[in-house]
Short mmCIF file of C-alpha atoms and ligand atoms in Angstrom, two decimals:
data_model
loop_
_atom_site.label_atom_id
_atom_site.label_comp_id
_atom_site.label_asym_id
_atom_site.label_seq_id
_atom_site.Cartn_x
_atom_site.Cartn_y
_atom_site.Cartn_z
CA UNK A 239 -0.12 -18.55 18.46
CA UNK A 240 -2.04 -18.41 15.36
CA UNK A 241 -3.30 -16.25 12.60
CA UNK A 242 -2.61 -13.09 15.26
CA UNK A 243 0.44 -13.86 15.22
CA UNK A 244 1.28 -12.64 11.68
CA UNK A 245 -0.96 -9.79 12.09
CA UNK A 246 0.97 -8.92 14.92
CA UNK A 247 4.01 -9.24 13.05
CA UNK A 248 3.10 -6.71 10.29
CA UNK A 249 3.69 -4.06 12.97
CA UNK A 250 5.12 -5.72 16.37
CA UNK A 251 8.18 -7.81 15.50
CA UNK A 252 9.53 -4.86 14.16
CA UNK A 253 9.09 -3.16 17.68
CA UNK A 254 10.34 -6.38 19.73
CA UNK A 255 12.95 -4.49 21.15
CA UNK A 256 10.64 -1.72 22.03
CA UNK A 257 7.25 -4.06 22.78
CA UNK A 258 9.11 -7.15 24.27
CA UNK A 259 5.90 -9.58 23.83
CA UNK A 260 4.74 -9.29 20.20
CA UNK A 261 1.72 -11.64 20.22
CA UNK A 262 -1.13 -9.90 21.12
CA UNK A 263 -2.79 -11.35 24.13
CA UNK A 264 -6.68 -12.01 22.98
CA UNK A 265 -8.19 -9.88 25.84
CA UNK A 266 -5.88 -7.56 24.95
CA UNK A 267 -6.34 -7.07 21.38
CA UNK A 268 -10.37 -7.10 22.31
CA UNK A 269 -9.47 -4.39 24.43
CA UNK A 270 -8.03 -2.37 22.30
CA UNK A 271 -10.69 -2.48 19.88
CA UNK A 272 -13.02 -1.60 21.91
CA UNK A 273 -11.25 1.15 24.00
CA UNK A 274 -12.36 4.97 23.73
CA UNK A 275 -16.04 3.37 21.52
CA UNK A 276 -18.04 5.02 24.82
CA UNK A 277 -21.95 3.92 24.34
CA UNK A 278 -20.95 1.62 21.54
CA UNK A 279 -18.73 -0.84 23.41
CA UNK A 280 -20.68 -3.55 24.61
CA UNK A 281 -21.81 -3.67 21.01
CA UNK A 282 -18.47 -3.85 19.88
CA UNK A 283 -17.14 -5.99 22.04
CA UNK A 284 -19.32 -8.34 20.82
CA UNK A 285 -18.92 -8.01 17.02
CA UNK A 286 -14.94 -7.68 17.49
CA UNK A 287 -15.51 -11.40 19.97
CA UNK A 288 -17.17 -12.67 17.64
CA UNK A 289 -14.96 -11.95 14.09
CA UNK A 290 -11.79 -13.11 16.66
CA UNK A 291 -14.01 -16.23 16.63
CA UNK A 292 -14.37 -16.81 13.44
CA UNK A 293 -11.24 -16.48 12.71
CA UNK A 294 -9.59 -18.45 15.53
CA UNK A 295 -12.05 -21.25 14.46
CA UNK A 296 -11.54 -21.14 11.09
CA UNK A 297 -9.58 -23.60 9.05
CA UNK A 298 -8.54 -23.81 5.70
CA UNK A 299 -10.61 -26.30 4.02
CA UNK A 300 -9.09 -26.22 0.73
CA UNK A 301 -5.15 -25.36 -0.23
CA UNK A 302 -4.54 -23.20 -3.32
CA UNK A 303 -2.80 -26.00 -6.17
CA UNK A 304 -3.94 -23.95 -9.23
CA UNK A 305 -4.48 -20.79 -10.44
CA UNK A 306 -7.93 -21.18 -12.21
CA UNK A 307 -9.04 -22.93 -8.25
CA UNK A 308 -7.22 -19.12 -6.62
CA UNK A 309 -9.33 -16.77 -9.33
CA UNK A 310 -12.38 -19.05 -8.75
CA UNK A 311 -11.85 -19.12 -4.36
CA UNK A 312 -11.64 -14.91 -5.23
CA UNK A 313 -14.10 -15.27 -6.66
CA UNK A 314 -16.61 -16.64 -4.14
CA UNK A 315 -15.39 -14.92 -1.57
CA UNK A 316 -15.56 -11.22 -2.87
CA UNK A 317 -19.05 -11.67 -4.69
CA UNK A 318 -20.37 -13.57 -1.70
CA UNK A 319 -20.24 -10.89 1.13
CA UNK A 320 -19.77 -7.10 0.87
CA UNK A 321 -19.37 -7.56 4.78
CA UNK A 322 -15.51 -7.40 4.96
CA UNK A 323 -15.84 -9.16 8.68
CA UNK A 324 -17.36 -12.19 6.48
CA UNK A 325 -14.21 -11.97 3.79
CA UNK A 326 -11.78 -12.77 6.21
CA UNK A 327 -12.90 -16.35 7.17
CA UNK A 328 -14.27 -17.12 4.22
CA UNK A 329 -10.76 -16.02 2.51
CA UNK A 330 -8.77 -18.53 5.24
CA UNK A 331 -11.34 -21.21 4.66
CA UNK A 332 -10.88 -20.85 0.81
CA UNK A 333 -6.81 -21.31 1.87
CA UNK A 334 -6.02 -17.78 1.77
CA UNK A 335 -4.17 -18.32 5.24
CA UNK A 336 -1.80 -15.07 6.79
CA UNK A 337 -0.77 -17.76 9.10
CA UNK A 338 1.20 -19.20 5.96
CA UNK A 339 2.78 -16.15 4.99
CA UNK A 340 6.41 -16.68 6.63
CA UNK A 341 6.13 -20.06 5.13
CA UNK A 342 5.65 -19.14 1.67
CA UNK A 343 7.79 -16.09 1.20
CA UNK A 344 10.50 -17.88 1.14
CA UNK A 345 13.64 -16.05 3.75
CA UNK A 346 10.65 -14.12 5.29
CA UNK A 347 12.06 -12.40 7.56
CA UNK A 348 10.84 -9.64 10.62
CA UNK A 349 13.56 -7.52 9.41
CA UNK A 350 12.11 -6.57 6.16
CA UNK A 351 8.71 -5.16 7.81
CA UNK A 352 11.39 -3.02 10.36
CA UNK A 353 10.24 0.53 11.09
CA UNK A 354 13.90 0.67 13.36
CA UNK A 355 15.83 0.47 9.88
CA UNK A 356 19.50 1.41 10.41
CA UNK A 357 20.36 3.70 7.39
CA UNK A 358 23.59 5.72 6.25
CA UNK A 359 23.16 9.09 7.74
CA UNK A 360 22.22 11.66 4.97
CA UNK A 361 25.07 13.01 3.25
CA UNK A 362 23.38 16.52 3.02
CA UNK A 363 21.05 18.43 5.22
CA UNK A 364 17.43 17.39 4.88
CA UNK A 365 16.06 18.10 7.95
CA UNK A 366 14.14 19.98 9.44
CA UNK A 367 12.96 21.30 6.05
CA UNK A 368 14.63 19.76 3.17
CA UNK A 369 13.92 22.74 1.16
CA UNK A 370 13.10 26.70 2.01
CA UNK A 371 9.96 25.79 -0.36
CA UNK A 372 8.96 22.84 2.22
CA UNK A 373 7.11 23.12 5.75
CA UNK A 374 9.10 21.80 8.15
CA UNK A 375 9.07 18.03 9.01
CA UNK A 376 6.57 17.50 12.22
CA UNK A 377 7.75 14.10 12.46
CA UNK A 378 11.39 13.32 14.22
CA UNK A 379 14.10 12.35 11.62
CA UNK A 380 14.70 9.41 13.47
CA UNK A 381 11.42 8.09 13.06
CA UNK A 382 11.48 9.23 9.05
CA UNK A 383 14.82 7.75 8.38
CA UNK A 384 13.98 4.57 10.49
CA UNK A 385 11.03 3.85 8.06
CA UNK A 386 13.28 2.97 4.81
CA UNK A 387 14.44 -0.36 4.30
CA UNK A 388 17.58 -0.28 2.06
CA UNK A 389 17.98 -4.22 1.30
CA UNK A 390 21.46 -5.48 0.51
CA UNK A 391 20.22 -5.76 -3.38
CA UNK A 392 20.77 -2.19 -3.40
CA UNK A 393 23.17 -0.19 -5.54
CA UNK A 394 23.93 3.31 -3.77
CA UNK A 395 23.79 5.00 -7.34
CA UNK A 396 25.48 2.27 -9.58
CA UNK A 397 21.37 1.54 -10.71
CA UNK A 398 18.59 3.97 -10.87
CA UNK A 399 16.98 4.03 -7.46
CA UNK A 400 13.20 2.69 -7.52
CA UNK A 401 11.27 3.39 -3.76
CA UNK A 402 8.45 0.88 -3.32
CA UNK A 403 5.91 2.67 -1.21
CA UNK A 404 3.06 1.28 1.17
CA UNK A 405 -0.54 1.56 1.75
CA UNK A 406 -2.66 1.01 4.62
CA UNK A 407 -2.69 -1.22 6.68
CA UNK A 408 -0.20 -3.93 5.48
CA UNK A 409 3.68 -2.66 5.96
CA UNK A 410 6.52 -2.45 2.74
CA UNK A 411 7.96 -5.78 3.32
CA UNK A 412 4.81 -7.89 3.20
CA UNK A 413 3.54 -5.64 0.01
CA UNK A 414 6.55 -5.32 -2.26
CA UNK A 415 9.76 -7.62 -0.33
CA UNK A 416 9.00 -10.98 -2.83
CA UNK A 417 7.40 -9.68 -5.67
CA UNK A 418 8.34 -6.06 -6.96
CA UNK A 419 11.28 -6.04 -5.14
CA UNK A 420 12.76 -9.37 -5.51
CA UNK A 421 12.18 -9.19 -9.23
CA UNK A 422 13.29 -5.07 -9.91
CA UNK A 423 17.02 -6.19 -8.01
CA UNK A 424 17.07 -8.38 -10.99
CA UNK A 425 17.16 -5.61 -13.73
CA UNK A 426 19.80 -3.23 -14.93
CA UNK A 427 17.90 -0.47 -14.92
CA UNK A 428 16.05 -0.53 -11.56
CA UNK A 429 17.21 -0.75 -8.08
CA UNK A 430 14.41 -1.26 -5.29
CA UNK A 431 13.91 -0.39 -2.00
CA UNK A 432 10.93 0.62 0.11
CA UNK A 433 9.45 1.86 3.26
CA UNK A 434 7.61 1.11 6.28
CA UNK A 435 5.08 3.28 7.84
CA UNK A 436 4.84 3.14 11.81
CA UNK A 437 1.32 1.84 12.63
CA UNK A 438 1.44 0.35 8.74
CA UNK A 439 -0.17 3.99 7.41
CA UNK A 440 -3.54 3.33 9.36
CA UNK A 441 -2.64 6.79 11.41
CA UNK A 442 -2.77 10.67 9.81
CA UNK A 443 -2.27 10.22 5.94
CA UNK A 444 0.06 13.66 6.32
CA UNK A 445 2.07 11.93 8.39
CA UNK A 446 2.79 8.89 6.16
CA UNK A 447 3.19 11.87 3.32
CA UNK A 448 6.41 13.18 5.26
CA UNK A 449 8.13 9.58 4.94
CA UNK A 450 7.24 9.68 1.40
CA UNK A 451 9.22 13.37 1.22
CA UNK A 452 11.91 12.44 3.53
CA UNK A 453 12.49 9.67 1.61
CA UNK A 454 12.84 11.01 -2.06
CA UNK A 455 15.05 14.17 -0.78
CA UNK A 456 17.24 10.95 1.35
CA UNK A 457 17.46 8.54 -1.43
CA UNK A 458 18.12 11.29 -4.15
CA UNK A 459 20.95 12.63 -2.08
CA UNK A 460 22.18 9.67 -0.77
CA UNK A 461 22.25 7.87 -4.62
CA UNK A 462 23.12 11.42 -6.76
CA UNK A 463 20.20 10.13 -9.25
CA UNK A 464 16.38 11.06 -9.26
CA UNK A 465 13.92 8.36 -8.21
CA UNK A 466 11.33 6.48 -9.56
CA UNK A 467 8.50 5.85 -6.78
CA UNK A 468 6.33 2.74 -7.13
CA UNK A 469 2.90 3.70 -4.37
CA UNK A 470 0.53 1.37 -3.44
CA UNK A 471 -2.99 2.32 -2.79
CA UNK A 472 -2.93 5.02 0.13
CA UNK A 473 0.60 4.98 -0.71
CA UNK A 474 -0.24 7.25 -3.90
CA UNK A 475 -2.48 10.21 -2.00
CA UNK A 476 0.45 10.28 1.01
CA UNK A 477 3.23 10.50 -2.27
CA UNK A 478 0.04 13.25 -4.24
CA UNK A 479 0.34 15.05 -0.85
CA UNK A 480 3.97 15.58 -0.49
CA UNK A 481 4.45 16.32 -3.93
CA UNK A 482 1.87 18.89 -3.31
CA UNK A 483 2.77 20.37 -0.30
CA UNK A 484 6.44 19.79 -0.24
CA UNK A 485 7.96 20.96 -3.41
CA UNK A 486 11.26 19.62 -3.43
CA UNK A 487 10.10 16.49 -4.36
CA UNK A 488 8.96 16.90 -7.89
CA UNK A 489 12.45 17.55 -9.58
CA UNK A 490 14.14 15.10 -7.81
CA UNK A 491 11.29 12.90 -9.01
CA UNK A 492 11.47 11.19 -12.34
CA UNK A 493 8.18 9.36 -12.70
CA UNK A 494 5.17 7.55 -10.54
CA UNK A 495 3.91 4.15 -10.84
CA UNK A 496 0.53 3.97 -8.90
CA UNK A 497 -0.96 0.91 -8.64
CA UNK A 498 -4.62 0.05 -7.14
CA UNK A 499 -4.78 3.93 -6.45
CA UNK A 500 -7.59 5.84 -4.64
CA UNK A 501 -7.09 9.60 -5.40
CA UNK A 502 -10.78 10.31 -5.02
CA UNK A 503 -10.83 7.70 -1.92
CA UNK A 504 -13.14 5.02 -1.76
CA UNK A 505 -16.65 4.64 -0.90
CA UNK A 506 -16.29 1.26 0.57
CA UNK A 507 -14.21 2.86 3.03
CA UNK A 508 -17.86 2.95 5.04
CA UNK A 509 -17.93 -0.64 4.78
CA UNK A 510 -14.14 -0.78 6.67
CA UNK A 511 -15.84 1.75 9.09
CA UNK A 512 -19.42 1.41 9.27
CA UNK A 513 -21.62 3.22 11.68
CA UNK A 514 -23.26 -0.33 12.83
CA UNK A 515 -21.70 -2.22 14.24
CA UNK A 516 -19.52 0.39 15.17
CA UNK A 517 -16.31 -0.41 15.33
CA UNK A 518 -14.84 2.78 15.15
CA UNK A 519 -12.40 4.23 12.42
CA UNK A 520 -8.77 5.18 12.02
CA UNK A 521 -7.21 8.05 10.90
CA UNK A 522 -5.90 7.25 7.46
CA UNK A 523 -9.58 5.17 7.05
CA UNK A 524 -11.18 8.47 7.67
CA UNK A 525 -9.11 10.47 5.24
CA UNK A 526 -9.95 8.43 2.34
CA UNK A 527 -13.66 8.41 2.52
CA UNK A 528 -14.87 10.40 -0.68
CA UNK A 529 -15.67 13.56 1.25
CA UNK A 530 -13.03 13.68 3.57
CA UNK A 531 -10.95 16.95 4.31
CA UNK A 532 -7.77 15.17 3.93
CA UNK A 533 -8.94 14.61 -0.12
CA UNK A 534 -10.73 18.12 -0.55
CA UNK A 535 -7.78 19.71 0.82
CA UNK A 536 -5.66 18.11 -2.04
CA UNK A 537 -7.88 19.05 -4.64
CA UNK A 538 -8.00 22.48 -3.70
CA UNK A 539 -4.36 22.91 -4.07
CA UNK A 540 -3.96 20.71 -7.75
CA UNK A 541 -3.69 17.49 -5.97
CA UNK A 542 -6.48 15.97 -8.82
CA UNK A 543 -3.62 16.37 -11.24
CA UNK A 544 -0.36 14.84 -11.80
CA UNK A 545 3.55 16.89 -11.16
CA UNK A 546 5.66 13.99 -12.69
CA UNK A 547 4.84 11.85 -15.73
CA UNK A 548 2.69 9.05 -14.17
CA UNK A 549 1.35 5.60 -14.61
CA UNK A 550 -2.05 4.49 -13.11
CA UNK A 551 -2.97 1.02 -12.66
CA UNK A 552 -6.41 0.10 -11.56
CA UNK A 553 -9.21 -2.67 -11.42
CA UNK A 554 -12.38 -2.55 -11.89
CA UNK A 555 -13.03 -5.75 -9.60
CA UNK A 556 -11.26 -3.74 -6.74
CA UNK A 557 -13.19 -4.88 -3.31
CA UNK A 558 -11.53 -1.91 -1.66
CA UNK A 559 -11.08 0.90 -3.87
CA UNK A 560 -14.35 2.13 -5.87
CA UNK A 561 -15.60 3.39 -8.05
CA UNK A 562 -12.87 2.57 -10.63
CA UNK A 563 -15.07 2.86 -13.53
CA UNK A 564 -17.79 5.36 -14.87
CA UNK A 565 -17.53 9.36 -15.06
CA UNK A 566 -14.78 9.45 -11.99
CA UNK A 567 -12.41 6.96 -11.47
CA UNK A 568 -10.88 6.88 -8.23
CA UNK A 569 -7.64 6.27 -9.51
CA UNK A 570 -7.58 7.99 -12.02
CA UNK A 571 -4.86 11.25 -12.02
CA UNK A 572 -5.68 13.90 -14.65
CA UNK A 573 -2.81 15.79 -16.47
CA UNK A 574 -4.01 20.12 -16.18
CA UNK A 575 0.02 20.79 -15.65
CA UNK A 576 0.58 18.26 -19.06
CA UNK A 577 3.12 16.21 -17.39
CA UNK A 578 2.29 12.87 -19.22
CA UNK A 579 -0.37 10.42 -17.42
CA UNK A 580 -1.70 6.94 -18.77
CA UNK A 581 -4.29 5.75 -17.08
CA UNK A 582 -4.83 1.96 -16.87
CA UNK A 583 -7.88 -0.28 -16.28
CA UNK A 584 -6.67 -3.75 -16.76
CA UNK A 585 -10.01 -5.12 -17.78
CA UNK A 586 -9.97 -2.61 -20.58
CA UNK A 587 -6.23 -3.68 -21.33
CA UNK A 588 -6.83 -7.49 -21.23
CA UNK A 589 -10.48 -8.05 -21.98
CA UNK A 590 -11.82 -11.54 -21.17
CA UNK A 591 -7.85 -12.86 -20.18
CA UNK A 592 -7.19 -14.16 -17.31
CA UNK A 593 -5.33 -10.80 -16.75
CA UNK A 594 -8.23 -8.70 -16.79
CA UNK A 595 -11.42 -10.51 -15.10
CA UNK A 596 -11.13 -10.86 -11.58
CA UNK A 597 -8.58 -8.66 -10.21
CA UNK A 598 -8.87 -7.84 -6.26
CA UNK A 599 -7.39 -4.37 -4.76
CA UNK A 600 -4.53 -6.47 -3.86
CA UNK A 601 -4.16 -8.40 -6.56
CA UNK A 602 -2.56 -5.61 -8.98
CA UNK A 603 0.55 -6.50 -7.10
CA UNK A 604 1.12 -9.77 -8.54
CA UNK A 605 -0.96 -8.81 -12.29
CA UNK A 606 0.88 -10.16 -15.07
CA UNK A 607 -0.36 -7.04 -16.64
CA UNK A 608 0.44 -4.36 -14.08
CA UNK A 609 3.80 -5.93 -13.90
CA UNK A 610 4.44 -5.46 -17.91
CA UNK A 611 3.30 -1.88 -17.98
CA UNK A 612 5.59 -0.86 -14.57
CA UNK A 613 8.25 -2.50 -16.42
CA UNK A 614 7.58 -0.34 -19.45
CA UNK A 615 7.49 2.66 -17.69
CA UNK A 616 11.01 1.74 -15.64
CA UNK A 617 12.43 0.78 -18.83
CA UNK A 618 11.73 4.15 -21.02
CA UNK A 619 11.85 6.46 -17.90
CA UNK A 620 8.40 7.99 -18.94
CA UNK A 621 5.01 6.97 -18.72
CA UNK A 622 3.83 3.19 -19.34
CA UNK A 623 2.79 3.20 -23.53
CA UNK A 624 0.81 -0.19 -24.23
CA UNK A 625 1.66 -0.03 -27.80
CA UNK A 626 5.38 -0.66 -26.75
CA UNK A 627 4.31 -3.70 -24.80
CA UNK A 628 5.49 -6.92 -26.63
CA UNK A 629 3.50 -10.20 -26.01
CA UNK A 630 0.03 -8.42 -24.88
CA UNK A 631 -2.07 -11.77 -25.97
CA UNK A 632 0.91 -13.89 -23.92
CA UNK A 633 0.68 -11.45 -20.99
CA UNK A 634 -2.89 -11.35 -20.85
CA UNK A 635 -3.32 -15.13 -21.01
CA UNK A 636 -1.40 -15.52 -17.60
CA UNK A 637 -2.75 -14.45 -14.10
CA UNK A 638 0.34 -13.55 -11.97
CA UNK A 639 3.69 -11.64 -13.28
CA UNK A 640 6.37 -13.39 -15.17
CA UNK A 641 8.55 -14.39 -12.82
CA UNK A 642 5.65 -14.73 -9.94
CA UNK A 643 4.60 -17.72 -8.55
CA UNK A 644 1.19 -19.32 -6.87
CA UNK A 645 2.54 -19.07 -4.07
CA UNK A 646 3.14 -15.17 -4.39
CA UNK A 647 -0.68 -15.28 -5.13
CA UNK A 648 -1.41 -16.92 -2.19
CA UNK A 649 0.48 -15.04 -0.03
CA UNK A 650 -0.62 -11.34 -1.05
CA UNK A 651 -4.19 -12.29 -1.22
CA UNK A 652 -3.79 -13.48 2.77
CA UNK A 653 -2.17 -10.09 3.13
CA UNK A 654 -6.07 -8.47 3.19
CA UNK A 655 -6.22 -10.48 6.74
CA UNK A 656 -3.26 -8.72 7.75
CA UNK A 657 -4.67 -5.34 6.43
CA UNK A 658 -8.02 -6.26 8.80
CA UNK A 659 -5.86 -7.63 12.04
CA UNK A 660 -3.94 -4.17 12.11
CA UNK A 661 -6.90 -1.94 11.35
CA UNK A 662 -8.64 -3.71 14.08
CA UNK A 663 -6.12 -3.43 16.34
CA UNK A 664 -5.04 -0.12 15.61
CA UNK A 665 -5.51 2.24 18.87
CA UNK A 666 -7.16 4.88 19.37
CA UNK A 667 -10.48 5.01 17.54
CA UNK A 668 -11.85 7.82 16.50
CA UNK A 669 -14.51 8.83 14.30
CA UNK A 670 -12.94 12.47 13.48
CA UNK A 671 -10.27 13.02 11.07
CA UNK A 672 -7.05 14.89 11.96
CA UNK A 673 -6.80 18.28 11.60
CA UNK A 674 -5.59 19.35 8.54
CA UNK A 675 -1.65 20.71 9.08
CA UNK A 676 -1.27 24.57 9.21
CA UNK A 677 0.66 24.45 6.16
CA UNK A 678 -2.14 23.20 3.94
CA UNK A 679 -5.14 25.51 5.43
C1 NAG B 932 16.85 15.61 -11.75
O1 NAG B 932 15.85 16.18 -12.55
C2 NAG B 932 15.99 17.58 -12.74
C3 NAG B 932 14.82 18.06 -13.58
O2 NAG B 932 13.63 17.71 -13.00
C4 NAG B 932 17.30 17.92 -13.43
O3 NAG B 932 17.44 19.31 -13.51
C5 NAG B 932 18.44 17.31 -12.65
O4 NAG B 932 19.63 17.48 -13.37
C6 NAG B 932 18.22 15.83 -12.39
N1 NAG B 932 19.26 15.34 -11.51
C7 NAG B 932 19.98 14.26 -11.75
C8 NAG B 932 20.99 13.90 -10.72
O5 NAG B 932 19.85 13.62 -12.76
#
């Protein structure tokens, strides 16, 4: 039992029932790596042994007490290697440990990563289309309603309803459970929830889209309100798609909050699946390399541009998504239908603050910055204006969120392990991206 063993909780304690043993067996989780890599597998056996190694044998060597020692162990370990295989020890050994996760999120519990969520059923019909303007759902409603995790915080309708969605590789609970949605309960005029994506979003990006559909038609039916979505990363191309492709979603849809975004994708996505060593790709990986069908095909329908007043919230020092500076900004949404966008770099909105240096992909989640502009945005029901922000010296002088804690810190920078167990053992490999659905040819 170790560090696995929180990696295989992001997606197996939520399938006990269905998967009775939910630590992966080493062999096993070797296997799996290295099943359907053909010519490439001795190779990859080998690399995958060997980063299993690394990790097994690695210990921390410091423990987080401060928040100038977390920025300056980021530091080190995201300017050191570009290698992402190198990150992940050298992010445990700096005392970014997943193993500590349960530990630190204080009530962690299995429950809140559940893909087997038992909801009210819809009190109108949704499915299989939820509108004559939508496709049809390919995925089963079970599986779509199964993926929303209503916490007992929530109001039904008494508070406007705010859906905290994923991104890859790490599921809702881990992302959003103790930070955005511990603190947005708090407020009168927000009321949390979120999802989680089967296989934690690393399979077919227009899958993960239909949750994000289901779930505004369910939650705006279910509440009688419009929603406010909150995306994560991948989270905001699955939410781009479905409000592109599935048209029911924009009017029941008040306003986006996108934070660490990758609209463009990324072009360290070949560093997550490089050609050598091969370790093969997944879906969702795939569809968010630059040139990727899954992004083209977006495009090509008005995906580059926003339906619903939006909010983007980027870094530059993001080790996963890039580039998010120069001409074209990955996450950066443009406004052709003039819907309202802002567009946020937080090193241009805090210069030289602790705020606005070091920032990792992950770390947006916990920004004292990105925090005060989402909070803007919830609060006025439009698009996040930094001239109404009050304190922006105050804010900018502190790393994590008000209300955020080291600890939080600690905990969603070991998430990026988790993100690496699951897209490591994620099954099968492939190095072709899905087809793109019929209704988007
Ligand atoms: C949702 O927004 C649409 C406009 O986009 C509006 O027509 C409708 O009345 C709103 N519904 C609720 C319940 O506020």
């Amino acid at each position: 039992m170790g560090w696995k063993h929180i990696v295989a909780a992001a997606n197996c304690l939520s399938l006990a029932a269905a998967h009775p043993s939910p630590v992966i067996e080493r062999r096993d989780f070797i296997g799996s790596v290295v099943s359907g890599l053909g010519a490439d597998a001795t190779n990859v056996a080998k690399v995958a042994s060997a980063f299993l190694d690394g990790v097994e044998a690695t210990v921390p060597t410091a423990t987080i007490s401060t928040f100038p020692q977390a920025t300056s162990a980021l530091t080190n370990v995201f300017t050191k290697g570009r290698n992402f295989l190198d990150t992940i020890p050298s992010l445990i050994e700096a005392g970014f440990d997943p193993n500590d996760i349960p530990s630190i999120i204080e009530g962690y519990s299995p429950a809140d990563n559940s893909i087997n969520n038992i909801d009210p059923p819809p009190n109108k019909k949704i499915y299989p289309e939820s509108s004559p303007s939508d496709p049809a759902y390919s995925l089963p409603e079970s599986t779509l309603l199964g993926s929303i995790h209503i916490p007992n915080t929530f109001t039904y309708g008494t508070k406007p309803p705010v859906i905290l969605f994923p991104g890859t590789g790490v599921p809702g609970g881990i992302t959003f459970a103790y930070t955005y949605a511990r603190l947005l309960a708090k407020l009168p005029y927000a009321d949390p929830l979120w999802l989680n994506i089967p296989d934690s979003s690393l399979n077919d990006a227009q899958l993960t889209a239909e949750h994000a559909a289901y779930a505004i038609n369910y939650i705006a039916s279910l509440t009688s309100h419009n929603v406010t979505i909150i995306t994560f990363s991948q989270g905001s191309l699955n939410l781009q798609w479905a409000l592109t492709f599935f048209p029911s979603t924009r009017p029941l849809t008040n306003q986006l909050i996108a934070l660490s975004p990758d609209y463009h994708g990324t072009v360290n996505a070949a560093l997550i699946c490089p050609t050598f060593p091969n370790l093969g790709c997944t879906p969702s990986v795939l569809q968010q390399f630059p040139s990727s069908n899954f992004i083209s095909t977006l495009f090509a329908h008005g995906g580059a541009s926003a339906y619903i007043p939006t909010t983007s919230i980027r870094s530059a020092t993001d080790q996963i998504v890039q580039p998010q500076t120069g001409p074209n900004p990955s996450g950066v949404l443009q406004d052709e239908r003039n819907v309202g966008v802002t567009n946020y770099l937080v090193q241009e909105v805090c210069p030289a603050s602790p705020a606005g240096t070091l920032v990792t992909h992950e770390g947006i989640l916990y920004n004292s910055i990105a925090y005060a502009l989402t909070l803007d945005a919830l609060q006025h029901g439009r698009p996040a204006q930094l001239s109404r922000v009050e304190d922006l010296g105050k804010i900018c002088a502190e790393i994590v969120a008000e209300g955020m804690s080291l600890a939080d810190l600690v905990a969603t920078e070991g998430s990026f392990a988790v993100f690496f167990g699951n897209f490591l053992a994620y099954t099968p490999r492939t190095s072709v991206e899905p087809k793109v659905m019929g209704y988007a040819v």
